[in-house]
Amino acid sequence: MASTDYYRLLGVPRNANDAELKSSFRKQALKYHPDRNPGNEDAEVKFKELNEAYSVLSDSKKRNIYDQYGEEGLKGAGAGAGAGGFGGFQNVDLGDIFGDIFGGFGFGGGSSGRSRSRKGGDLKHDVEIPLEEAFNGSRASVSFERTELCSLCHGSGAKPKTGLKKCSTCQGSGRVQYAQGFFSFAQTCPDCHGQGEVITSPCSQCRGSGHERKKAIVNIKIPPGINDGTLMRVSRAGDAGTRGGDSGDLYVQVYIKHHSRFERVEDDLLYYINLSVTQAILGANVEIPTIEGSKTTLNIPAGTQYGKMFRISNKGMAILNSKKRGDMLVNVKIDIPTRLNSNQKELFKELSSSIDGDEKVIKKKKSGSIFEKIRGSLIF
Ligand SMILES: [Zn+2]
Ligand SMILES: [Zn+2]
């Protein structure tokens, strides 16, 4: 094998620490692992080179020799056993490195896990909550159907007690050895899929699948101030796994229903108030409903215009992960009366003359009383 720069091969700087080495090796080795590149010789060569580089650099003695004398130094003194550049490979604890990724199979010296377990599927459901619940926080129930372990065989798929026998291919170990180039790999037994046992008579309830469909109800906690469209995760509330694998996760997307009175504007609540003409002109104290179900008073000053926005601090939405609240924004609309009786019409005419500058009318009437008359005559 040609002389290679182990550091460059692993993609780490020369002063990389053990954790950096391990992480970089893991990443690369996973990419070139023979199980993931069946029949790809280039990947196999690369995988072997990576193993060699890591076996040297992860061993402080060998790393010292390599740093001082290069690859040649390792072939001479102190490199330990082995043929050529692969001397140190057996010392690498690959099970430790690959851990759950390969579930412990594929490497002779790895972990003791033997089954090819598979995680269950993730599920997603939507819930809709009223704005009040988004304000106060609440619990929402999500009911849905999911795959659960069969209640009779508890997921084994075999008839309880009598339905399983030891796998003859792997003698119950769940793994078989095979040789590839310099290496001997342990592979999951193809007959029992790593279980070490095979089903002789399947479970009558699930017909061997180990699963059954069931209705489930999951309660989720909605935090005060939650935003519309928030995706929440309930871990392991999804479909059951296979052969002891974890359940998938449940994702719940929380939507907030349209509210008849309030419009949420981030942390604030927008409320539209309809003032009468006289309230807008003369001013008034008006009651404004709040999201918590009480009322607050807003002073409308005389001469308030259409579209005016008032801010009532601390009466808005709850703010997520905070004890603070947003504000209430009160937007003014003005109701223009559409049906007036003759008396009211006269009063408005009088008012119009007064405001629009008919001097005679102003002189005849005492100004200031017109508004009061109009207010007294209109019912809103
Ligand atoms: Zn069953
Ligand atoms: Zn087997």
mmCIF file of C-alpha atoms and ligand atoms in Angstrom:
data_model
loop_
_atom_site.group_PDB
_atom_site.id
_atom_site.type_symbol
_atom_site.label_atom_id
_atom_site.label_comp_id
_atom_site.label_asym_id
_atom_site.label_seq_id
_atom_site.Cartn_x
_atom_site.Cartn_y
_atom_site.Cartn_z
ATOM 1 C CA MET A 1 0.000 0.000 0.000
ATOM 2 C CA ALA A 2 1.273 3.438 -0.885
ATOM 3 C CA SER A 3 2.240 5.750 1.897
ATOM 4 C CA THR A 4 -0.815 7.693 3.046
ATOM 5 C CA ASP A 5 -1.288 10.663 5.297
ATOM 6 C CA TYR A 6 -3.517 9.212 7.994
ATOM 7 C CA TYR A 7 -4.592 12.611 9.237
ATOM 8 C CA ARG A 8 -5.640 13.748 5.798
ATOM 9 C CA LEU A 9 -7.381 10.454 5.183
ATOM 10 C CA LEU A 10 -9.473 10.893 8.299
ATOM 11 C CA GLY A 11 -9.973 14.573 7.594
ATOM 12 C CA VAL A 12 -8.630 15.794 10.922
ATOM 13 C CA PRO A 13 -5.836 18.244 11.859
ATOM 14 C CA ARG A 14 -2.573 16.826 13.216
ATOM 15 C CA ASN A 15 -3.412 17.951 16.718
ATOM 16 C CA ALA A 16 -6.886 16.360 16.698
ATOM 17 C CA ASN A 17 -7.938 14.861 20.022
ATOM 18 C CA ASP A 18 -9.392 11.395 20.526
ATOM 19 C CA ALA A 19 -12.978 12.525 20.288
ATOM 20 C CA GLU A 20 -12.384 14.352 17.012
ATOM 21 C CA LEU A 21 -10.583 11.336 15.593
ATOM 22 C CA LYS A 22 -13.343 9.007 16.627
ATOM 23 C CA SER A 23 -16.108 11.185 15.299
ATOM 24 C CA SER A 24 -14.408 11.759 11.975
ATOM 25 C CA PHE A 25 -13.549 8.079 11.574
ATOM 26 C CA ARG A 26 -17.086 7.086 12.415
ATOM 27 C CA LYS A 27 -18.523 9.402 9.817
ATOM 28 C CA GLN A 28 -16.203 8.227 7.078
ATOM 29 C CA ALA A 29 -16.301 4.551 7.945
ATOM 30 C CA LEU A 30 -20.076 4.574 7.889
ATOM 31 C CA LYS A 31 -19.951 6.067 4.429
ATOM 32 C CA TYR A 32 -17.594 3.420 3.073
ATOM 33 C CA HIS A 33 -18.787 0.458 5.133
ATOM 34 C CA PRO A 34 -19.100 -2.698 2.983
ATOM 35 C CA ASP A 35 -22.643 -3.272 4.192
ATOM 36 C CA ARG A 36 -23.627 0.015 2.647
ATOM 37 C CA ASN A 37 -21.580 -0.423 -0.518
ATOM 38 C CA PRO A 38 -22.090 -4.017 -1.557
ATOM 39 C CA GLY A 39 -19.776 -4.987 -4.428
ATOM 40 C CA ASN A 40 -18.038 -1.612 -4.504
ATOM 41 C CA GLU A 41 -14.307 -2.373 -4.400
ATOM 42 C CA ASP A 42 -13.183 1.227 -4.178
ATOM 43 C CA ALA A 43 -15.305 1.688 -1.081
ATOM 44 C CA GLU A 44 -13.826 -1.469 0.391
ATOM 45 C CA VAL A 45 -10.267 -0.256 -0.165
ATOM 46 C CA LYS A 46 -11.121 3.107 1.309
ATOM 47 C CA PHE A 47 -12.762 1.440 4.285
ATOM 48 C CA LYS A 48 -9.632 -0.589 4.955
ATOM 49 C CA GLU A 49 -7.438 2.492 4.714
ATOM 50 C CA LEU A 50 -9.656 4.335 7.152
ATOM 51 C CA ASN A 51 -9.483 1.426 9.571
ATOM 52 C CA GLU A 52 -5.741 1.363 9.311
ATOM 53 C CA ALA A 53 -5.423 5.091 9.864
ATOM 54 C CA TYR A 54 -7.740 5.038 12.830
ATOM 55 C CA SER A 55 -6.168 1.990 14.414
ATOM 56 C CA VAL A 56 -2.848 3.817 14.441
ATOM 57 C CA LEU A 57 -3.965 7.288 15.439
ATOM 58 C CA SER A 58 -6.305 6.087 18.178
ATOM 59 C CA ASP A 59 -3.408 4.289 19.868
ATOM 60 C CA SER A 60 -1.161 6.861 21.533
ATOM 61 C CA LYS A 61 1.983 4.707 21.264
ATOM 62 C CA LYS A 62 1.488 4.048 17.579
ATOM 63 C CA ARG A 63 0.484 7.619 16.959
ATOM 64 C CA ASN A 64 3.777 8.794 18.490
ATOM 65 C CA ILE A 65 5.748 6.460 16.260
ATOM 66 C CA TYR A 66 3.733 7.507 13.237
ATOM 67 C CA ASP A 67 4.207 11.197 14.015
ATOM 68 C CA GLN A 68 7.971 10.748 14.288
ATOM 69 C CA TYR A 69 8.777 8.138 11.674
ATOM 70 C CA GLY A 70 5.732 7.872 9.491
ATOM 71 C CA GLU A 71 4.189 4.661 8.236
ATOM 72 C CA GLU A 72 7.604 3.033 7.862
ATOM 73 C CA GLY A 73 8.219 3.378 11.571
ATOM 74 C CA LEU A 74 5.206 1.268 12.337
ATOM 75 C CA LYS A 75 6.396 -1.579 10.197
ATOM 76 C CA GLY A 76 9.605 -1.771 12.182
ATOM 77 C CA ALA A 77 9.543 -1.481 15.928
ATOM 78 C CA GLY A 78 6.592 -1.586 18.236
ATOM 79 C CA ALA A 79 3.780 -1.882 15.707
ATOM 80 C CA GLY A 80 2.558 -5.067 17.283
ATOM 81 C CA ALA A 81 1.153 -8.006 15.456
ATOM 82 C CA GLY A 82 -0.272 -8.166 12.021
ATOM 83 C CA ALA A 83 0.452 -8.200 8.367
ATOM 84 C CA GLY A 84 1.637 -5.003 6.746
ATOM 85 C CA GLY A 85 -0.386 -1.918 7.413
ATOM 86 C CA PHE A 86 -3.342 -3.691 8.949
ATOM 87 C CA GLY A 87 -1.497 -4.478 12.135
ATOM 88 C CA GLY A 88 -3.634 -2.575 14.538
ATOM 89 C CA PHE A 89 -7.079 -3.174 13.178
ATOM 90 C CA GLN A 90 -8.046 -5.868 15.634
ATOM 91 C CA ASN A 91 -7.501 -3.456 18.482
ATOM 92 C CA VAL A 92 -10.132 -1.026 17.327
ATOM 93 C CA ASP A 93 -13.347 -1.412 19.221
ATOM 94 C CA LEU A 94 -15.715 -0.997 16.327
ATOM 95 C CA GLY A 95 -18.734 -2.015 18.323
ATOM 96 C CA ASP A 96 -18.082 0.920 20.558
ATOM 97 C CA ILE A 97 -17.765 3.208 17.573
ATOM 98 C CA PHE A 98 -20.694 2.056 15.507
ATOM 99 C CA GLY A 99 -22.932 1.206 18.407
ATOM 100 C CA ASP A 100 -26.551 1.422 17.489
ATOM 101 C CA ILE A 101 -26.028 2.326 13.851
ATOM 102 C CA PHE A 102 -25.573 -1.279 12.859
ATOM 103 C CA GLY A 103 -27.326 -2.594 15.912
ATOM 104 C CA GLY A 104 -24.162 -4.397 16.873
ATOM 105 C CA PHE A 105 -24.049 -6.763 13.943
ATOM 106 C CA GLY A 106 -21.579 -6.740 11.113
ATOM 107 C CA PHE A 107 -18.510 -6.728 13.324
ATOM 108 C CA GLY A 108 -17.048 -9.681 15.157
ATOM 109 C CA GLY A 109 -15.692 -7.636 18.023
ATOM 110 C CA GLY A 110 -18.711 -5.450 18.456
ATOM 111 C CA SER A 111 -21.525 -5.297 20.906
ATOM 112 C CA SER A 112 -23.605 -8.227 21.966
ATOM 113 C CA GLY A 113 -26.864 -7.011 20.458
ATOM 114 C CA ARG A 114 -28.122 -9.629 18.079
ATOM 115 C CA SER A 115 -31.482 -8.703 16.714
ATOM 116 C CA ARG A 116 -32.211 -6.612 13.704
ATOM 117 C CA SER A 117 -34.715 -4.435 15.424
ATOM 118 C CA ARG A 118 -36.454 -1.680 13.580
ATOM 119 C CA LYS A 119 -37.927 1.509 14.881
ATOM 120 C CA GLY A 120 -41.651 1.973 14.342
ATOM 121 C CA GLY A 121 -43.017 4.630 12.042
ATOM 122 C CA ASP A 122 -43.595 8.233 13.058
ATOM 123 C CA LEU A 123 -47.164 9.492 12.945
ATOM 124 C CA LYS A 124 -48.593 12.954 12.544
ATOM 125 C CA HIS A 125 -51.905 14.363 13.634
ATOM 126 C CA ASP A 126 -53.422 17.813 13.808
ATOM 127 C CA VAL A 127 -55.396 19.356 16.631
ATOM 128 C CA GLU A 128 -57.313 22.593 16.684
ATOM 129 C CA ILE A 129 -57.723 24.528 19.890
ATOM 130 C CA PRO A 130 -59.637 27.687 20.761
ATOM 131 C CA LEU A 131 -57.662 30.869 21.317
ATOM 132 C CA GLU A 132 -58.590 30.764 25.011
ATOM 133 C CA GLU A 133 -56.737 27.455 25.374
ATOM 134 C CA ALA A 134 -53.742 28.839 23.561
ATOM 135 C CA PHE A 135 -53.835 31.704 26.067
ATOM 136 C CA ASN A 136 -54.296 29.639 29.223
ATOM 137 C CA GLY A 137 -52.495 26.479 28.161
ATOM 138 C CA SER A 138 -54.385 23.229 28.201
ATOM 139 C CA ARG A 139 -54.333 19.534 27.561
ATOM 140 C CA ALA A 140 -55.454 18.283 24.207
ATOM 141 C CA SER A 141 -56.413 14.703 23.448
ATOM 142 C CA VAL A 142 -55.357 13.239 20.170
ATOM 143 C CA SER A 143 -57.147 10.060 19.200
ATOM 144 C CA PHE A 144 -55.849 8.048 16.312
ATOM 145 C CA GLU A 145 -55.046 4.560 15.139
ATOM 146 C CA ARG A 146 -51.576 3.113 15.434
ATOM 147 C CA THR A 147 -49.675 -0.140 15.226
ATOM 148 C CA GLU A 148 -49.097 -1.706 18.623
ATOM 149 C CA LEU A 149 -47.456 -4.926 19.722
ATOM 150 C CA CYS A 150 -49.793 -7.890 19.499
ATOM 151 C CA SER A 151 -51.342 -8.382 22.910
ATOM 152 C CA LEU A 152 -51.178 -12.167 22.607
ATOM 153 C CA CYS A 153 -47.586 -12.790 21.507
ATOM 154 C CA HIS A 154 -46.159 -9.437 22.696
ATOM 155 C CA GLY A 155 -44.548 -8.813 19.353
ATOM 156 C CA SER A 156 -42.784 -12.133 18.793
ATOM 157 C CA GLY A 157 -45.238 -13.193 16.085
ATOM 158 C CA ALA A 158 -45.157 -16.783 17.344
ATOM 159 C CA LYS A 159 -47.798 -18.833 19.062
ATOM 160 C CA PRO A 160 -47.032 -18.379 22.772
ATOM 161 C CA LYS A 161 -44.740 -21.075 24.305
ATOM 162 C CA THR A 162 -44.831 -23.562 21.442
ATOM 163 C CA GLY A 163 -44.387 -21.443 18.353
ATOM 164 C CA LEU A 164 -40.608 -20.799 18.413
ATOM 165 C CA LYS A 165 -37.583 -23.010 17.867
ATOM 166 C CA LYS A 166 -33.856 -22.400 17.869
ATOM 167 C CA CYS A 167 -32.531 -21.354 14.448
ATOM 168 C CA SER A 168 -30.465 -24.164 12.942
ATOM 169 C CA THR A 169 -28.519 -21.888 10.563
ATOM 170 C CA CYS A 170 -26.857 -19.845 13.307
ATOM 171 C CA GLN A 171 -27.372 -22.276 16.209
ATOM 172 C CA GLY A 172 -29.311 -19.612 18.013
ATOM 173 C CA SER A 173 -26.571 -16.978 17.992
ATOM 174 C CA GLY A 174 -28.380 -14.795 15.469
ATOM 175 C CA ARG A 175 -25.166 -14.268 13.510
ATOM 176 C CA VAL A 176 -23.144 -16.036 10.885
ATOM 177 C CA GLN A 177 -19.483 -15.415 9.997
ATOM 178 C CA TYR A 178 -18.271 -14.613 6.549
ATOM 179 C CA ALA A 179 -14.868 -13.663 5.191
ATOM 180 C CA GLN A 180 -14.150 -10.643 3.074
ATOM 181 C CA GLY A 181 -10.557 -9.949 2.080
ATOM 182 C CA PHE A 182 -8.510 -9.623 5.236
ATOM 183 C CA PHE A 183 -11.513 -9.520 7.470
ATOM 184 C CA SER A 184 -13.903 -11.859 9.008
ATOM 185 C CA PHE A 185 -17.296 -10.306 9.465
ATOM 186 C CA ALA A 186 -20.182 -11.466 11.513
ATOM 187 C CA GLN A 187 -23.421 -10.922 9.703
ATOM 188 C CA THR A 188 -26.989 -11.173 10.844
ATOM 189 C CA CYS A 189 -28.321 -14.632 10.226
ATOM 190 C CA PRO A 190 -30.443 -14.504 7.072
ATOM 191 C CA ASP A 191 -32.841 -17.182 8.288
ATOM 192 C CA CYS A 192 -33.825 -15.820 11.663
ATOM 193 C CA HIS A 193 -32.923 -12.164 10.988
ATOM 194 C CA GLY A 194 -30.783 -12.142 14.081
ATOM 195 C CA GLN A 195 -33.434 -13.463 16.404
ATOM 196 C CA GLY A 196 -31.702 -16.808 17.004
ATOM 197 C CA GLU A 197 -35.138 -18.350 16.842
ATOM 198 C CA VAL A 198 -37.513 -19.074 14.032
ATOM 199 C CA ILE A 199 -41.267 -19.192 14.122
ATOM 200 C CA THR A 200 -42.671 -22.656 13.645
ATOM 201 C CA SER A 201 -46.278 -21.752 14.200
ATOM 202 C CA PRO A 202 -47.369 -18.142 13.955
ATOM 203 C CA CYS A 203 -49.458 -16.337 16.509
ATOM 204 C CA SER A 204 -53.130 -16.761 15.718
ATOM 205 C CA GLN A 205 -54.033 -13.230 16.630
ATOM 206 C CA CYS A 206 -51.539 -11.295 14.479
ATOM 207 C CA ARG A 207 -50.752 -14.075 11.997
ATOM 208 C CA GLY A 208 -47.063 -13.736 12.724
ATOM 209 C CA SER A 209 -46.631 -10.001 12.246
ATOM 210 C CA GLY A 210 -46.309 -9.334 15.973
ATOM 211 C CA HIS A 211 -48.412 -6.222 15.505
ATOM 212 C CA GLU A 212 -52.007 -5.176 15.670
ATOM 213 C CA ARG A 213 -53.807 -1.948 14.866
ATOM 214 C CA LYS A 214 -55.329 -0.212 17.828
ATOM 215 C CA LYS A 215 -57.064 3.015 18.690
ATOM 216 C CA ALA A 216 -54.959 5.202 20.915
ATOM 217 C CA ILE A 217 -55.572 8.405 22.810
ATOM 218 C CA VAL A 218 -52.600 10.564 23.676
ATOM 219 C CA ASN A 219 -52.828 13.687 25.800
ATOM 220 C CA ILE A 220 -50.513 16.526 25.036
ATOM 221 C CA LYS A 221 -49.770 19.520 27.153
ATOM 222 C CA ILE A 222 -50.308 22.807 25.374
ATOM 223 C CA PRO A 223 -48.154 25.571 26.829
ATOM 224 C CA PRO A 224 -49.690 29.038 27.308
ATOM 225 C CA GLY A 225 -48.804 31.288 24.401
ATOM 226 C CA ILE A 226 -48.363 28.481 21.875
ATOM 227 C CA ASN A 227 -48.126 29.666 18.295
ATOM 228 C CA ASP A 228 -50.459 28.612 15.520
ATOM 229 C CA GLY A 229 -49.010 25.669 13.605
ATOM 230 C CA THR A 230 -46.554 24.551 16.303
ATOM 231 C CA LEU A 231 -45.364 21.001 15.770
ATOM 232 C CA MET A 232 -45.073 19.071 19.033
ATOM 233 C CA ARG A 233 -43.371 15.722 19.411
ATOM 234 C CA VAL A 234 -44.492 12.962 21.736
ATOM 235 C CA SER A 235 -41.651 10.498 21.707
ATOM 236 C CA ARG A 236 -42.448 6.826 21.289
ATOM 237 C CA ALA A 237 -46.163 7.413 20.835
ATOM 238 C CA GLY A 238 -46.079 6.384 17.171
ATOM 239 C CA ASP A 239 -46.186 2.937 15.628
ATOM 240 C CA ALA A 240 -44.604 0.076 17.578
ATOM 241 C CA GLY A 241 -41.175 -1.113 16.463
ATOM 242 C CA THR A 242 -40.281 -4.503 15.105
ATOM 243 C CA ARG A 243 -38.290 -7.117 17.033
ATOM 244 C CA GLY A 244 -37.821 -4.992 20.095
ATOM 245 C CA GLY A 245 -37.186 -1.759 18.204
ATOM 246 C CA ASP A 246 -38.387 1.492 19.705
ATOM 247 C CA SER A 247 -41.762 2.898 18.826
ATOM 248 C CA GLY A 248 -41.813 5.805 16.417
ATOM 249 C CA ASP A 249 -42.757 9.275 17.518
ATOM 250 C CA LEU A 250 -46.056 11.074 17.336
ATOM 251 C CA TYR A 251 -46.018 14.585 15.905
ATOM 252 C CA VAL A 252 -48.946 16.786 16.744
ATOM 253 C CA GLN A 253 -49.443 20.012 14.867
ATOM 254 C CA VAL A 254 -51.421 22.498 16.893
ATOM 255 C CA TYR A 255 -53.633 24.974 15.070
ATOM 256 C CA ILE A 256 -55.557 27.777 16.716
ATOM 257 C CA LYS A 257 -59.192 28.300 15.754
ATOM 258 C CA HIS A 258 -60.440 31.595 14.450
ATOM 259 C CA HIS A 259 -61.859 33.654 17.321
ATOM 260 C CA SER A 260 -65.078 35.601 16.999
ATOM 261 C CA ARG A 261 -63.771 38.641 18.882
ATOM 262 C CA PHE A 262 -59.993 38.680 18.905
ATOM 263 C CA GLU A 263 -57.391 38.488 16.243
ATOM 264 C CA ARG A 264 -53.960 37.440 17.360
ATOM 265 C CA VAL A 265 -51.125 39.636 16.164
ATOM 266 C CA GLU A 266 -48.027 37.894 17.538
ATOM 267 C CA ASP A 267 -48.197 38.558 21.287
ATOM 268 C CA ASP A 268 -50.935 41.157 21.016
ATOM 269 C CA LEU A 269 -54.665 40.739 20.600
ATOM 270 C CA LEU A 270 -56.518 42.939 18.173
ATOM 271 C CA TYR A 271 -60.087 43.906 18.992
ATOM 272 C CA TYR A 272 -62.381 46.008 16.818
ATOM 273 C CA ILE A 273 -64.773 48.295 18.638
ATOM 274 C CA ASN A 274 -67.805 49.873 17.011
ATOM 275 C CA LEU A 275 -68.429 53.324 18.436
ATOM 276 C CA SER A 276 -71.559 55.305 17.805
ATOM 277 C CA VAL A 277 -71.171 58.660 16.117
ATOM 278 C CA THR A 278 -71.841 60.447 19.365
ATOM 279 C CA GLN A 279 -69.391 58.301 21.331
ATOM 280 C CA ALA A 280 -66.719 59.141 18.789
ATOM 281 C CA ILE A 281 -67.532 62.821 18.856
ATOM 282 C CA LEU A 282 -68.196 63.339 22.546
ATOM 283 C CA GLY A 283 -65.986 60.640 24.023
ATOM 284 C CA ALA A 284 -67.076 57.779 26.254
ATOM 285 C CA ASN A 285 -65.943 55.085 28.654
ATOM 286 C CA VAL A 286 -66.452 51.741 26.929
ATOM 287 C CA GLU A 287 -66.149 48.179 28.166
ATOM 288 C CA ILE A 288 -63.779 45.922 26.288
ATOM 289 C CA PRO A 289 -63.936 42.131 26.730
ATOM 290 C CA THR A 290 -60.696 40.329 27.577
ATOM 291 C CA ILE A 291 -59.451 36.916 26.517
ATOM 292 C CA GLU A 292 -59.622 35.670 30.104
ATOM 293 C CA GLY A 293 -63.362 36.370 30.126
ATOM 294 C CA SER A 294 -63.474 39.570 32.160
ATOM 295 C CA LYS A 295 -63.849 43.163 31.035
ATOM 296 C CA THR A 296 -61.685 46.217 31.073
ATOM 297 C CA THR A 297 -62.652 49.867 30.622
ATOM 298 C CA LEU A 298 -61.248 52.020 27.873
ATOM 299 C CA ASN A 299 -61.602 55.774 27.889
ATOM 300 C CA ILE A 300 -62.433 57.055 24.429
ATOM 301 C CA PRO A 301 -61.532 60.709 24.232
ATOM 302 C CA ALA A 302 -63.805 63.196 22.475
ATOM 303 C CA GLY A 303 -63.080 63.522 18.784
ATOM 304 C CA THR A 304 -61.851 59.975 18.234
ATOM 305 C CA GLN A 305 -61.353 59.214 14.550
ATOM 306 C CA TYR A 306 -62.280 56.139 12.584
ATOM 307 C CA GLY A 307 -59.302 53.747 12.479
ATOM 308 C CA LYS A 308 -57.726 55.096 15.658
ATOM 309 C CA MET A 309 -55.782 52.384 17.504
ATOM 310 C CA PHE A 310 -55.708 52.257 21.285
ATOM 311 C CA ARG A 311 -53.286 50.067 23.189
ATOM 312 C CA ILE A 312 -54.236 48.532 26.538
ATOM 313 C CA SER A 313 -51.030 47.194 27.958
ATOM 314 C CA ASN A 314 -50.805 43.741 29.461
ATOM 315 C CA LYS A 315 -54.197 42.557 28.207
ATOM 316 C CA GLY A 316 -52.929 40.652 25.200
ATOM 317 C CA MET A 317 -51.824 37.106 24.576
ATOM 318 C CA ALA A 318 -49.745 35.019 26.947
ATOM 319 C CA ILE A 319 -46.144 34.953 25.775
ATOM 320 C CA LEU A 320 -44.638 31.503 25.335
ATOM 321 C CA ASN A 321 -42.142 30.545 28.061
ATOM 322 C CA SER A 322 -42.674 33.844 29.821
ATOM 323 C CA LYS A 323 -44.843 35.266 32.567
ATOM 324 C CA LYS A 324 -45.405 38.417 30.541
ATOM 325 C CA ARG A 325 -48.355 39.209 28.311
ATOM 326 C CA GLY A 326 -48.744 41.160 25.161
ATOM 327 C CA ASP A 327 -51.099 44.120 24.780
ATOM 328 C CA MET A 328 -54.617 44.525 23.549
ATOM 329 C CA LEU A 329 -54.945 46.683 20.469
ATOM 330 C CA VAL A 330 -58.329 48.325 20.124
ATOM 331 C CA ASN A 331 -59.153 49.511 16.657
ATOM 332 C CA VAL A 332 -61.993 52.000 16.298
ATOM 333 C CA LYS A 333 -64.824 51.664 13.828
ATOM 334 C CA ILE A 334 -67.718 54.070 13.811
ATOM 335 C CA ASP A 335 -71.298 53.084 13.159
ATOM 336 C CA ILE A 336 -73.043 55.586 10.953
ATOM 337 C CA PRO A 337 -76.786 55.394 11.629
ATOM 338 C CA THR A 338 -78.744 54.418 8.540
ATOM 339 C CA ARG A 339 -82.306 54.944 9.750
ATOM 340 C CA LEU A 340 -83.224 58.242 11.316
ATOM 341 C CA ASN A 341 -86.651 59.498 12.286
ATOM 342 C CA SER A 342 -87.688 62.980 11.254
ATOM 343 C CA ASN A 343 -86.711 64.482 14.581
ATOM 344 C CA GLN A 344 -83.233 62.999 14.384
ATOM 345 C CA LYS A 345 -82.892 64.127 10.802
ATOM 346 C CA GLU A 346 -83.726 67.669 11.869
ATOM 347 C CA LEU A 347 -81.138 67.535 14.603
ATOM 348 C CA PHE A 348 -78.460 66.362 12.211
ATOM 349 C CA LYS A 349 -79.424 69.104 9.759
ATOM 350 C CA GLU A 350 -79.125 71.588 12.564
ATOM 351 C CA LEU A 351 -75.752 70.120 13.445
ATOM 352 C CA SER A 352 -74.650 70.205 9.852
ATOM 353 C CA SER A 353 -75.570 73.860 9.545
ATOM 354 C CA SER A 354 -73.694 74.602 12.717
ATOM 355 C CA ILE A 355 -70.539 72.712 11.761
ATOM 356 C CA ASP A 356 -70.611 73.611 8.073
ATOM 357 C CA GLY A 357 -71.010 77.303 8.840
ATOM 358 C CA ASP A 358 -74.680 78.366 8.450
ATOM 359 C CA GLU A 359 -74.458 81.469 10.615
ATOM 360 C CA LYS A 360 -78.195 81.936 11.044
ATOM 361 C CA VAL A 361 -78.735 78.578 12.627
ATOM 362 C CA ILE A 362 -75.834 79.054 14.986
ATOM 363 C CA LYS A 363 -77.246 82.327 16.152
ATOM 364 C CA LYS A 364 -80.722 80.886 16.739
ATOM 365 C CA LYS A 365 -79.599 77.848 18.732
ATOM 366 C CA LYS A 366 -77.418 77.660 21.758
ATOM 367 C CA SER A 367 -74.365 75.833 20.463
ATOM 368 C CA GLY A 368 -73.165 72.824 22.429
ATOM 369 C CA SER A 369 -76.588 71.414 23.112
ATOM 370 C CA ILE A 370 -77.013 69.885 19.663
ATOM 371 C CA PHE A 371 -74.739 66.936 20.283
ATOM 372 C CA GLU A 372 -76.481 66.144 23.511
ATOM 373 C CA LYS A 373 -79.842 66.171 21.759
ATOM 374 C CA ILE A 374 -78.615 63.864 19.084
ATOM 375 C CA ARG A 375 -77.168 61.497 21.605
ATOM 376 C CA GLY A 376 -80.422 61.517 23.500
ATOM 377 C CA SER A 377 -82.438 60.736 20.415
ATOM 378 C CA LEU A 378 -80.346 57.936 18.979
ATOM 379 C CA ILE A 379 -80.516 54.459 20.277
ATOM 380 C CA PHE A 380 -77.437 52.369 19.616
HETATM 381 ZN ZN ZN B 1 -49.351 -12.092 17.906
HETATM 382 ZN ZN ZN B 2 -30.404 -17.844 12.637
#
